[in-house]
Amino acid sequence: MKPIRLATLSVLLLAAFTARAESLVVNGSLNGGIANMDVPTGWTVLEGTPDTMDLTSNVGVSGWHSFSMAPTASPDGGTWVGIGINGSYVERFGQTLSGLNVGQTYTVSWQAANFGINNHDNSYLGSNAIGVMLDGASIGHGATLSLSSSWHTESLTFVATSASQMLSFRLANAEKAYLGIDGISVKLGGVAPAVPEPSTWALMAMGLVAAGTLRRRQG
Ligand SMILES: [Ca+2]
């Protein structure tokens, strides 16, 4: 095997990893300015008034320390979106996914936290879960989170039924609560493995063997 072919193999392996890691979501980090009643670029408010916030800006009001639990930075970092619910009052936001392959399985993942709102007679202190919708219909939800300073990484899978579908998030039940969501991604395939799949390992092993063979021939 000539060096150029080894280089080509390396590029192909890298491309395989890159393709697997590519998210279909625009601005899944929810990076944006602090905003009371607005969501970051790439996202649309669909119901109610979600907010863009950070550690020092509850409900998107700069300097408002009204969290019920001390907030912590999300694994994604930076700003996140807060969504509340109070009975029939629902806050929901989302974006249209495009380029989906009908019949293919995708994994949507996100980070969630329940710091709540401690605002006297209008506090949001309940337990709730991040609910996920596709074209306005529920496709599942994350774990029910009670008030805590911790972020949780969650995911679920869906099968695309159209090349273009609206992904959105709201709280899953009616209990008065206010949760944060961040680090949203949608990737092709089932639940993303923490380590490369066996087929990928096999390809890498073949590459290493080839490299070793080349080294021996050159030496
Ligand atoms: Ca973020």
mmCIF file of C-alpha atoms in Angstrom, residues 30 49-53 58-59 67 80-85 91 93 110-117 124-131 141-148 150-152 154 169-173 175-182:
data_model
loop_
_atom_site.group_PDB
_atom_site.id
_atom_site.type_symbol
_atom_site.label_atom_id
_atom_site.label_comp_id
_atom_site.label_asym_id
_atom_site.label_seq_id
_atom_site.Cartn_x
_atom_site.Cartn_y
_atom_site.Cartn_z
ATOM 1 C CA LEU A 30 -29.172 28.552 21.648
ATOM 2 C CA THR A 49 -43.339 33.627 25.539
ATOM 3 C CA PRO A 50 -40.156 31.556 25.985
ATOM 4 C CA ASP A 51 -37.088 33.488 27.168
ATOM 5 C CA THR A 52 -33.346 33.502 26.436
ATOM 6 C CA MET A 53 -31.319 33.590 29.614
ATOM 7 C CA ASN A 58 -33.861 34.531 34.915
ATOM 8 C CA VAL A 59 -36.789 34.727 32.446
ATOM 9 C CA PHE A 67 -34.112 31.282 40.432
ATOM 10 C CA TRP A 80 -30.189 28.759 27.097
ATOM 11 C CA VAL A 81 -33.951 28.990 26.618
ATOM 12 C CA GLY A 82 -36.450 28.885 29.481
ATOM 13 C CA ILE A 83 -39.931 27.492 28.875
ATOM 14 C CA GLY A 84 -42.790 27.611 31.359
ATOM 15 C CA ILE A 85 -46.268 26.200 31.687
ATOM 16 C CA GLU A 91 -44.645 28.108 26.054
ATOM 17 C CA PHE A 93 -40.474 27.056 20.496
ATOM 18 C CA TRP A 110 -30.821 18.134 24.598
ATOM 19 C CA GLN A 111 -29.814 19.274 28.076
ATOM 20 C CA ALA A 112 -32.443 20.195 30.671
ATOM 21 C CA ALA A 113 -32.536 21.816 34.094
ATOM 22 C CA ASN A 114 -35.249 22.911 36.535
ATOM 23 C CA PHE A 115 -34.039 25.976 38.452
ATOM 24 C CA GLY A 116 -37.604 27.306 38.698
ATOM 25 C CA ILE A 117 -38.705 30.870 39.344
ATOM 26 C CA TYR A 124 -42.904 28.400 39.208
ATOM 27 C CA LEU A 125 -41.720 25.600 41.473
ATOM 28 C CA GLY A 126 -43.250 22.430 40.056
ATOM 29 C CA SER A 127 -41.720 19.305 38.567
ATOM 30 C CA ASN A 128 -41.983 18.829 34.831
ATOM 31 C CA ALA A 129 -40.247 17.316 31.813
ATOM 32 C CA ILE A 130 -39.076 18.581 28.449
ATOM 33 C CA GLY A 131 -41.605 17.437 25.864
ATOM 34 C CA HIS A 141 -40.388 13.584 26.645
ATOM 35 C CA GLY A 142 -37.392 13.572 28.947
ATOM 36 C CA ALA A 143 -37.318 12.683 32.627
ATOM 37 C CA THR A 144 -39.546 14.531 35.085
ATOM 38 C CA LEU A 145 -37.220 16.937 36.872
ATOM 39 C CA SER A 146 -37.878 18.409 40.288
ATOM 40 C CA LEU A 147 -36.138 21.620 41.377
ATOM 41 C CA SER A 148 -32.378 21.102 41.270
ATOM 42 C CA SER A 150 -28.174 20.096 37.963
ATOM 43 C CA TRP A 151 -28.387 19.778 34.197
ATOM 44 C CA HIS A 152 -29.419 16.466 32.634
ATOM 45 C CA GLU A 154 -31.563 13.557 27.496
ATOM 46 C CA PHE A 169 -40.144 21.803 22.648
ATOM 47 C CA ARG A 170 -42.641 22.494 25.454
ATOM 48 C CA LEU A 171 -43.140 21.205 28.970
ATOM 49 C CA ALA A 172 -44.722 17.775 29.002
ATOM 50 C CA ASN A 173 -47.448 18.154 31.622
ATOM 51 C CA GLU A 175 -47.895 21.350 36.426
ATOM 52 C CA LYS A 176 -46.777 24.957 36.859
ATOM 53 C CA ALA A 177 -43.040 24.861 36.187
ATOM 54 C CA TYR A 178 -40.216 26.609 34.337
ATOM 55 C CA LEU A 179 -37.360 24.560 32.870
ATOM 56 C CA GLY A 180 -34.239 25.448 30.939
ATOM 57 C CA ILE A 181 -33.182 23.693 27.742
ATOM 58 C CA ASP A 182 -29.844 23.903 25.913
#
